[in-house]
PDB file of C-alpha atoms and ligand atoms in Angstrom:
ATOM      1  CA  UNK A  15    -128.205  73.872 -13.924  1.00  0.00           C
ATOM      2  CA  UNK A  16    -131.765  74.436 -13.730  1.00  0.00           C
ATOM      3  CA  UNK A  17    -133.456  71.446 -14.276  1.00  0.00           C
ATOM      4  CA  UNK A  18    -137.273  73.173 -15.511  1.00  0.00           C
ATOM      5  CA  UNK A  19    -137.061  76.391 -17.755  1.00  0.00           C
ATOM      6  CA  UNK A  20    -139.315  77.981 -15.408  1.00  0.00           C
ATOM      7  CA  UNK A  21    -140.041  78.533 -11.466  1.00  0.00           C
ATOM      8  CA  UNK A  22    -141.565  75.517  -9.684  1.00  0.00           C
ATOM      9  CA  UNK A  23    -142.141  74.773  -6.377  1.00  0.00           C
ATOM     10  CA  UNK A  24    -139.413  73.407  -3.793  1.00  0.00           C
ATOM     11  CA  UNK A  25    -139.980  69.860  -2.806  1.00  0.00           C
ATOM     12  CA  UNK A  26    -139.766  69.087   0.990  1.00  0.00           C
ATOM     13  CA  UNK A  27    -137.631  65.192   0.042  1.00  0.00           C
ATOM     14  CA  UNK A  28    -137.477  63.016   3.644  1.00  0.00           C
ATOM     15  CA  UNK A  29    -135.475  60.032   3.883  1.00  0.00           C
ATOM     16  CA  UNK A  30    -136.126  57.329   6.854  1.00  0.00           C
ATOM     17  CA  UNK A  31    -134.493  54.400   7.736  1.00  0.00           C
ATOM     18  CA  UNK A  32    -133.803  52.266  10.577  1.00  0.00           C
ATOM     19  CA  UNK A  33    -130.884  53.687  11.910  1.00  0.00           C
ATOM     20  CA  UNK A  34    -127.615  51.507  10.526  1.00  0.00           C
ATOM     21  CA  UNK A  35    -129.704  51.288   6.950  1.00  0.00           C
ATOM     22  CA  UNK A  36    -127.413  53.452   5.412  1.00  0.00           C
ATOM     23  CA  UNK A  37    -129.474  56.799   5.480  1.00  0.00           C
ATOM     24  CA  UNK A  38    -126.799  59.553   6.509  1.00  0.00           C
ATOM     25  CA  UNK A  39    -124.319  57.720   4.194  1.00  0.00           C
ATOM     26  CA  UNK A  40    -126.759  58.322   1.137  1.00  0.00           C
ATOM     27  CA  UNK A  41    -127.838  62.000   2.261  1.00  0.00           C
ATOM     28  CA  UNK A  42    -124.312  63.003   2.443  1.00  0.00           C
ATOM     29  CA  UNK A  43    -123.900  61.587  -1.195  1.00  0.00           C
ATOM     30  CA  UNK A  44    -126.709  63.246  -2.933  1.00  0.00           C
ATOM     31  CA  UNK A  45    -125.867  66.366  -1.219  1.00  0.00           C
ATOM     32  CA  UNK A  46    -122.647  66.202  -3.053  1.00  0.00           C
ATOM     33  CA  UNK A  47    -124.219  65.606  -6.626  1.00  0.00           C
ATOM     34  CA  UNK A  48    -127.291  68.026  -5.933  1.00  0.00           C
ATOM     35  CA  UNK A  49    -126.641  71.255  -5.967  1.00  0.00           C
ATOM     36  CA  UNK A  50    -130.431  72.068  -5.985  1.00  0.00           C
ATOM     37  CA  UNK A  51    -130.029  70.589  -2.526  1.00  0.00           C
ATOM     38  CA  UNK A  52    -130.050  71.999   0.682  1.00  0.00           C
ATOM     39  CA  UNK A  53    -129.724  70.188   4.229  1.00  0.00           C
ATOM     40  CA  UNK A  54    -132.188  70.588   6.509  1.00  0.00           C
ATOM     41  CA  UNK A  55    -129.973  70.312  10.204  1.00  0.00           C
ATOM     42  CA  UNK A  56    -131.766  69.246  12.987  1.00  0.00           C
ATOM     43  CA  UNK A  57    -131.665  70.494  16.810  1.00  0.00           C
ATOM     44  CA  UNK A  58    -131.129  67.727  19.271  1.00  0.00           C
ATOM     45  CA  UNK A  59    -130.766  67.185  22.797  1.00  0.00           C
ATOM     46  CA  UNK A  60    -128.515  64.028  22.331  1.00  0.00           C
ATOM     47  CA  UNK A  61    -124.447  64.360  22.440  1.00  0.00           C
ATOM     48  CA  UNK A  62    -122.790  64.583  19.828  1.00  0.00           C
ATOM     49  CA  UNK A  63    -120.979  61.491  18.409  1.00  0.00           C
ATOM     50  CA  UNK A  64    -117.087  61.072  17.585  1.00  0.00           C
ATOM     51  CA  UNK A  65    -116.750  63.710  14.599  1.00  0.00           C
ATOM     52  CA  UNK A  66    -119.832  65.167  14.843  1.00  0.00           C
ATOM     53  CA  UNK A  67    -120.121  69.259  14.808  1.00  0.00           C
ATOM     54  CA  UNK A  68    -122.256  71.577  15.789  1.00  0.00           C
ATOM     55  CA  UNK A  69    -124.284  73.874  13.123  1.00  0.00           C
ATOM     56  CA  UNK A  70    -123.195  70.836  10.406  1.00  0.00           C
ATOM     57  CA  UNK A  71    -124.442  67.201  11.446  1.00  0.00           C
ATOM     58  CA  UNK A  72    -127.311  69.183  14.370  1.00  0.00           C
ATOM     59  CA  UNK A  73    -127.755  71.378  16.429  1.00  0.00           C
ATOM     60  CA  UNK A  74    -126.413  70.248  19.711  1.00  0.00           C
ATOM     61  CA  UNK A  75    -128.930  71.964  22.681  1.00  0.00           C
ATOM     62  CA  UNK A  76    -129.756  71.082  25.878  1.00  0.00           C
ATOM     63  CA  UNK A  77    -132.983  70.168  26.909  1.00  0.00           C
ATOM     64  CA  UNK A  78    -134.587  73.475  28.159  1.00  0.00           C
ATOM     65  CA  UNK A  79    -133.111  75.110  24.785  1.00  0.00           C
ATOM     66  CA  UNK A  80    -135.388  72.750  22.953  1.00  0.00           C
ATOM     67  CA  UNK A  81    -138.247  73.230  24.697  1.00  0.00           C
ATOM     68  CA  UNK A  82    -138.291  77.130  24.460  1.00  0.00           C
ATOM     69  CA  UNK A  83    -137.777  76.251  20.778  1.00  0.00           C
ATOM     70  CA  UNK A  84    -141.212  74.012  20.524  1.00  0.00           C
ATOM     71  CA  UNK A  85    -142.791  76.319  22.427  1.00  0.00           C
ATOM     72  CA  UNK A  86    -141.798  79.687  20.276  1.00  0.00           C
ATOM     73  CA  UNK A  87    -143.060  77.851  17.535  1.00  0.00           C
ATOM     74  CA  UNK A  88    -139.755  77.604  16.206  1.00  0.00           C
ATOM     75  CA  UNK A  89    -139.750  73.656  14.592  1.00  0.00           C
ATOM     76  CA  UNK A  90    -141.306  72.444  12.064  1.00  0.00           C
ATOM     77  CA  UNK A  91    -141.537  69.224  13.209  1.00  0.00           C
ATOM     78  CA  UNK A  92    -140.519  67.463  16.289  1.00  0.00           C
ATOM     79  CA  UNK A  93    -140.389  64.158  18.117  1.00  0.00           C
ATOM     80  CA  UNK A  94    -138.757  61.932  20.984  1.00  0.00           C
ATOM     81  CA  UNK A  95    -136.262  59.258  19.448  1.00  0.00           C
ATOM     82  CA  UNK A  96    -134.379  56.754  21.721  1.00  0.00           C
ATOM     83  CA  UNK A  97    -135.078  58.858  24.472  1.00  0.00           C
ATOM     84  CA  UNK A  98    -133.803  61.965  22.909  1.00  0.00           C
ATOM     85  CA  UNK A  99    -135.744  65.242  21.299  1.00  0.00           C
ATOM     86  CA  UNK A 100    -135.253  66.115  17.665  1.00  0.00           C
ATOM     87  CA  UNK A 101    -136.373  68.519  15.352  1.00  0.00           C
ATOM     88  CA  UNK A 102    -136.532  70.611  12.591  1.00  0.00           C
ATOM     89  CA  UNK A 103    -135.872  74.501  13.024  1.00  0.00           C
ATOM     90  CA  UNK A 104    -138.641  75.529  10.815  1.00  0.00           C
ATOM     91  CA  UNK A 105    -136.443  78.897   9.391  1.00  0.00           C
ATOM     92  CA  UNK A 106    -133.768  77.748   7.607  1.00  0.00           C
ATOM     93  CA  UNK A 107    -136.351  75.283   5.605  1.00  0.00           C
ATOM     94  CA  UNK A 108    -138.523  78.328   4.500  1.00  0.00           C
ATOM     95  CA  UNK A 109    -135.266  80.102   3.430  1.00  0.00           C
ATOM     96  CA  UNK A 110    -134.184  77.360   0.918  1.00  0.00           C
ATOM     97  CA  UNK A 111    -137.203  76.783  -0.079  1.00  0.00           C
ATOM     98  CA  UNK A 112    -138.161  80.418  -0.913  1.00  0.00           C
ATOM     99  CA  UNK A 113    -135.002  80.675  -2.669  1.00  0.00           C
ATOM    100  CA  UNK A 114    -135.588  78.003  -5.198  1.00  0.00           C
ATOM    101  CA  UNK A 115    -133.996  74.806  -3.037  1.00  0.00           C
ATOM    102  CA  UNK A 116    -135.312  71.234  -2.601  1.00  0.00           C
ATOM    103  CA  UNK A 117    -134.784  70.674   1.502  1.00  0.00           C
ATOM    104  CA  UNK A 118    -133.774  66.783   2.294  1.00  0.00           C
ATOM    105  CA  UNK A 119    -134.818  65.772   5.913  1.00  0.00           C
ATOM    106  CA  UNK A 120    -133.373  62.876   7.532  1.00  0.00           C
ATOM    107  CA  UNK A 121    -136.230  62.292  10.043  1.00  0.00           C
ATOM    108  CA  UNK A 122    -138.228  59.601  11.525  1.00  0.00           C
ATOM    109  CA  UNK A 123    -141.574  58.435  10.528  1.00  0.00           C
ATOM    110  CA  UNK A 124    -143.164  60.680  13.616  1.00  0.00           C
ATOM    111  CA  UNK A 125    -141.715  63.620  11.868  1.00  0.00           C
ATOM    112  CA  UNK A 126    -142.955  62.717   8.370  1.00  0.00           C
ATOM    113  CA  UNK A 127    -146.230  62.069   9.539  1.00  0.00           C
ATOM    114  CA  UNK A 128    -146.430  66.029  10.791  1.00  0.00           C
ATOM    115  CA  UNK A 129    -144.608  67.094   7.725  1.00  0.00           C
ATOM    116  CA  UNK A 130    -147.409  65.178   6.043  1.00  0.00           C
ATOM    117  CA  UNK A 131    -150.142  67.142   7.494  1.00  0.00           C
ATOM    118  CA  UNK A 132    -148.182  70.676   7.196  1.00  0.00           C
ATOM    119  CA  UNK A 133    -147.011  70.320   3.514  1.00  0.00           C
ATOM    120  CA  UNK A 134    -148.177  67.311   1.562  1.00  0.00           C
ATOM    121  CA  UNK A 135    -148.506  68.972  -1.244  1.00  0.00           C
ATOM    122  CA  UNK A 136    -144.713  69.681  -1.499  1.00  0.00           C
ATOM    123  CA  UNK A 137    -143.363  66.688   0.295  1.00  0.00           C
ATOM    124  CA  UNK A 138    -142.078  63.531  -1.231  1.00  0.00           C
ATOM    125  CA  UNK A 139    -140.908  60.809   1.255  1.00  0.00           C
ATOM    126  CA  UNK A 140    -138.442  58.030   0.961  1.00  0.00           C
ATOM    127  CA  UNK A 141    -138.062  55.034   2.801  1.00  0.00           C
ATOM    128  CA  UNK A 142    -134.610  53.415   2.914  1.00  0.00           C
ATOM    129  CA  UNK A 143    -134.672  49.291   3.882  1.00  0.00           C
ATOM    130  CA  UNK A 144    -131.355  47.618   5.109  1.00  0.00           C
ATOM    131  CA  UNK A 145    -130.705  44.410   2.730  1.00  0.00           C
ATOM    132  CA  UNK A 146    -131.307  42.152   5.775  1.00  0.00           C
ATOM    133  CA  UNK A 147    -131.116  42.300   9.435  1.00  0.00           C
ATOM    134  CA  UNK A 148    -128.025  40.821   9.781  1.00  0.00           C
ATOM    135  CA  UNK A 149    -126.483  43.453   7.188  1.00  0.00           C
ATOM    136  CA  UNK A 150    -128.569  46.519   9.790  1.00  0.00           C
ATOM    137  CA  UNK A 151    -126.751  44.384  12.621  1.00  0.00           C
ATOM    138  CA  UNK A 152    -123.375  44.009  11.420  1.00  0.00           C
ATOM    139  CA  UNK A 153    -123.632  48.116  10.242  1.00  0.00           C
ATOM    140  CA  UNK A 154    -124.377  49.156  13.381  1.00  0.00           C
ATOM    141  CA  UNK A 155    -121.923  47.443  15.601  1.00  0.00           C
ATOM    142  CA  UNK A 156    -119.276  48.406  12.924  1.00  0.00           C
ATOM    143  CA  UNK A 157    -120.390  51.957  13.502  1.00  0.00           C
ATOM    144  CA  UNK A 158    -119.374  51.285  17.115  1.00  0.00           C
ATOM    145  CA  UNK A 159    -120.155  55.006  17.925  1.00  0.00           C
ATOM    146  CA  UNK A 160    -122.298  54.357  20.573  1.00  0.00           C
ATOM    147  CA  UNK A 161    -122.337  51.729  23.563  1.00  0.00           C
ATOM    148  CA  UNK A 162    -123.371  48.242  23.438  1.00  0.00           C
ATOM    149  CA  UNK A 163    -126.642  48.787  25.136  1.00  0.00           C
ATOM    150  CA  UNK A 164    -127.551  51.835  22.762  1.00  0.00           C
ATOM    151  CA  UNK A 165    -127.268  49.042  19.754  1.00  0.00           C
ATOM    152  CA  UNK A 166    -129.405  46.719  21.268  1.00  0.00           C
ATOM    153  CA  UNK A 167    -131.593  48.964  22.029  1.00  0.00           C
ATOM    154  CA  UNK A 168    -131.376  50.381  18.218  1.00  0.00           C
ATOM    155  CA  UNK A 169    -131.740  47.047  17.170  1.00  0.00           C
ATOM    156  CA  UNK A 170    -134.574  45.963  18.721  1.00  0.00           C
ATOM    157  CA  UNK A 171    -136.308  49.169  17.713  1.00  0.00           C
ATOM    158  CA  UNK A 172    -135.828  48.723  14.093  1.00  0.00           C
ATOM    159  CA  UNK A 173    -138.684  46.247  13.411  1.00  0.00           C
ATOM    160  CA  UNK A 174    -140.664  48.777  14.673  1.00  0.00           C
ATOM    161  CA  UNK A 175    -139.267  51.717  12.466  1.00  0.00           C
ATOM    162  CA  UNK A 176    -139.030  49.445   9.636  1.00  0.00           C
ATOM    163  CA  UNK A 177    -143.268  48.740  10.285  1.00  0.00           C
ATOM    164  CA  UNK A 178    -143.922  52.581   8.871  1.00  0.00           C
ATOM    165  CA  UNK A 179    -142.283  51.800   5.550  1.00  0.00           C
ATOM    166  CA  UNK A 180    -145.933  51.819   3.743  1.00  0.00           C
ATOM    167  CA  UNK A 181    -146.406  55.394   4.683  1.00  0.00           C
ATOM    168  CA  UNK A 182    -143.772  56.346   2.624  1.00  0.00           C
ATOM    169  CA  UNK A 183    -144.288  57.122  -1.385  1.00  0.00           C
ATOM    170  CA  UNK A 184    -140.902  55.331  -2.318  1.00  0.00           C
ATOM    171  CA  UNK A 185    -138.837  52.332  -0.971  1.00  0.00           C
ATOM    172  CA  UNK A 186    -135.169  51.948  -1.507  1.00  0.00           C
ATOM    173  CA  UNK A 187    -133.432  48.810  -0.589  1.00  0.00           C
ATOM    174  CA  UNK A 188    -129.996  49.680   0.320  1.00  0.00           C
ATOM    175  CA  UNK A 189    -127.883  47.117  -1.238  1.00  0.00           C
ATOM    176  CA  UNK A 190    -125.282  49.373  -2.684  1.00  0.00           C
ATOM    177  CA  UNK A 191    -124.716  52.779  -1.936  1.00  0.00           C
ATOM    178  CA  UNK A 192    -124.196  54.354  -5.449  1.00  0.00           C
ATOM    179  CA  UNK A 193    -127.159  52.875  -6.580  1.00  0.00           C
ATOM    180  CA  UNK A 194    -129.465  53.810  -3.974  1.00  0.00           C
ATOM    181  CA  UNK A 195    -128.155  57.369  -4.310  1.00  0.00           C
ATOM    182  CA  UNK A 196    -128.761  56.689  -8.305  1.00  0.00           C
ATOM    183  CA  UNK A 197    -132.430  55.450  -7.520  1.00  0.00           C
ATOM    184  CA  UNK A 198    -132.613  58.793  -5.583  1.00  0.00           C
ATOM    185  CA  UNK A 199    -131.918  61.104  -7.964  1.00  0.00           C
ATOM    186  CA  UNK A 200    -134.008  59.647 -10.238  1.00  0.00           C
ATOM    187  CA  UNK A 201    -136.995  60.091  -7.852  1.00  0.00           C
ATOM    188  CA  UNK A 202    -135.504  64.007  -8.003  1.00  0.00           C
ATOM    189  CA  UNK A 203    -135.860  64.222 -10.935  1.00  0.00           C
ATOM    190  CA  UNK A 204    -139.135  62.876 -11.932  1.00  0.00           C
ATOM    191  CA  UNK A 205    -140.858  64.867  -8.635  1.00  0.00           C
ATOM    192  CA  UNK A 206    -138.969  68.238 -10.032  1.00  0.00           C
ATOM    193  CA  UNK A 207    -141.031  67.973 -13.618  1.00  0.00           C
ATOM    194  CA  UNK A 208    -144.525  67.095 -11.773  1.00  0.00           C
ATOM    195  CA  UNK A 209    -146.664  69.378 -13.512  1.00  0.00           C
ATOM    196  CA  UNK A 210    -148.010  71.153 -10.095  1.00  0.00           C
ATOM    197  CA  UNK A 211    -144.977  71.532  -9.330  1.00  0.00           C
ATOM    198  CA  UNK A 212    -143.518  73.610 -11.990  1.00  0.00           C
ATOM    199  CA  UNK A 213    -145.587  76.623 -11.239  1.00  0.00           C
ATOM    200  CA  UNK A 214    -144.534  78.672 -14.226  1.00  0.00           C
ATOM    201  CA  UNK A 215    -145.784  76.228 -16.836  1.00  0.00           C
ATOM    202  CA  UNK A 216    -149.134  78.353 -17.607  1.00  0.00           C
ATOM    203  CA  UNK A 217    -147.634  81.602 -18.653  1.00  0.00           C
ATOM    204  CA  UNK A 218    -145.084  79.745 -20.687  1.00  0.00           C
ATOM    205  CA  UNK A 219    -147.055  77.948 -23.142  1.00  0.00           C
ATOM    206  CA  UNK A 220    -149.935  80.569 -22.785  1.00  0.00           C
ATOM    207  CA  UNK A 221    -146.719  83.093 -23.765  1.00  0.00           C
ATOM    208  CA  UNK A 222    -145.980  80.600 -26.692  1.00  0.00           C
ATOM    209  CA  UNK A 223    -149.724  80.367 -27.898  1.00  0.00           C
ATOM    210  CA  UNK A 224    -149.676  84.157 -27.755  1.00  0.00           C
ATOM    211  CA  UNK A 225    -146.188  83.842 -30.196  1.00  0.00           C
ATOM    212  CA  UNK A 226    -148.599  81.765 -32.546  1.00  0.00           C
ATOM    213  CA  UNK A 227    -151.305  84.260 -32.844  1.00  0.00           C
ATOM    214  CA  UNK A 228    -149.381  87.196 -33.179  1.00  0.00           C
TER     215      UNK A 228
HETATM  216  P1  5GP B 309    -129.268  59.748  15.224  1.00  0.00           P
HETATM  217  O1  5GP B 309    -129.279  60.023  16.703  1.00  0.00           O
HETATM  218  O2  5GP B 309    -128.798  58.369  14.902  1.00  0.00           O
HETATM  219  O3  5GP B 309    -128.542  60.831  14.451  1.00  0.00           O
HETATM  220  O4  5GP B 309    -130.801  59.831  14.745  1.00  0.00           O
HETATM  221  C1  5GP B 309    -131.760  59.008  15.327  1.00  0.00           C
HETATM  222  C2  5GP B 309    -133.045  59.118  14.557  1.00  0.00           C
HETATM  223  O5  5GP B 309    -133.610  60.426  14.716  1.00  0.00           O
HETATM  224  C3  5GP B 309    -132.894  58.915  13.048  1.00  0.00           C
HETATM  225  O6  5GP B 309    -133.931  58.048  12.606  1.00  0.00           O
HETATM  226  C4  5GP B 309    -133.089  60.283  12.468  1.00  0.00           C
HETATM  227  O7  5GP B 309    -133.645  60.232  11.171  1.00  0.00           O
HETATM  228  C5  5GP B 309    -134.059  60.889  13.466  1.00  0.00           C
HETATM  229  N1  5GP B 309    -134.026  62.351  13.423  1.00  0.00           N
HETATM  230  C6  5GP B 309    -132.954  63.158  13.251  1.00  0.00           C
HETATM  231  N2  5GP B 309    -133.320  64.445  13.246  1.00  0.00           N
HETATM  232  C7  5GP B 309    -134.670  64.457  13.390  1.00  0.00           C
HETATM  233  C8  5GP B 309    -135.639  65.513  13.422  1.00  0.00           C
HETATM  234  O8  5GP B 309    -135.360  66.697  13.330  1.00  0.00           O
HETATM  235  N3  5GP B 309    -136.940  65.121  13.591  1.00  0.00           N
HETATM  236  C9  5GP B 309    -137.317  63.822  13.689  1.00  0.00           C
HETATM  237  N4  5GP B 309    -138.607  63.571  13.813  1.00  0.00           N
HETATM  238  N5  5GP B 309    -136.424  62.811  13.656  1.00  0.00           N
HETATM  239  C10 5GP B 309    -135.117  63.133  13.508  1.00  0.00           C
END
């Protein structure tokens, strides 16, 4: 269901986190409830985890691939995490967006930052806050995905990820799941009925002042 009566612009909506914070969890979620939604899916040169496929959680390349892809122009965005490249194939976000979608981004804050100078106008950015460090902690060992040296050094860089949270236009607290993902949608929908963002709202009421005069 459309949520405005008339065409608006898409809204670019990025979610950070430490990792462990409960981020993919959440974006998962929401993509289930929003249908308005699409998933921007990232190319990285890390392996894949247990589960993981390519073309649905990334785009697994190797490094060379990704750097022909940076230099063709090809990402949007792009950035070195835990020793890793990411980033966003710029394409498939100027697909949804020209055909009416909202594009979520699970990205870091490097990545927001350049989406910030691309697109501000259409971005709104999220910042998702474990409850504690001993909650991030006890998440990411529990994940147990990846080896006890790649935790601690997750861990240690969370402070650091978790020091970008005032660049960000809303902050979620992760205590529960189904509320964050509540909290979420209700920054949807709000940022959906922005007035610059519904770009059809002149020649509606100008169409209803013209029903008035006629
Ligand atoms: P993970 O390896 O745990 O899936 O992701 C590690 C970090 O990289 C997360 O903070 C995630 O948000 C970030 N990330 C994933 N894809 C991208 C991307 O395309 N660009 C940027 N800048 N960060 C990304």
């Amino acid at each position: 269901m459309a949520l405005t009566d008339f065409p608006r612009r898409g809204l670019m909506i990025v979610l950070s986190s430490p990792s462990g914070a409960g981020k993919t969890v959440i974006s998962k979620e929401l993509m289930k409830l929003e249908p308005l939604l699409s998933l921007s899916i990232s190319a990285t040169t890390r392996e894949p985890r247990t589960g993981e496929e390519n073309g649905v959680h990334y785009y697994f390349v190797s490094t060379d691939e990704f750097n022909s892809m940076k230099k063709n122009g090809e990402l949007l965005e792009h950035a070195a995490v835990f020793g890793n490249f990411y980033g966003t194939p710029k394409k498939a976000v100027e697909k949804a967006l020209s055909s009416g979608k909202d594009v979520l981004f699970d990205i870091d804050w490097q990545g927001t930052q350049q989406l910030a100078q691309k697109a501000s106008q259409d971005l709104c950015r999220i910042f998702i806050l474990p409850p504690s460090m001993e909650e991030l902690g006890k998440r990411l060992v529990t994940r147990a995905q990846d080896s006890e040296e790649i935790i601690r050094n997750r861990m240690s860089k969370a402070a650091d990820e978790m020091s970008h949270w005032p660049e960000y236009d809303y902050i979620i607290v992760n205590h529960d799941i189904e509320k964050s993902v509540h909290q979420i949608q209700s920054i949807l929908i709000a940022e959906r009925l922005k007035r610059e963002r519904q770009t059809g709202l002149v020649s509606f009421v100008n169409n209803m002042r013209d029903e008035i005069e006629k």
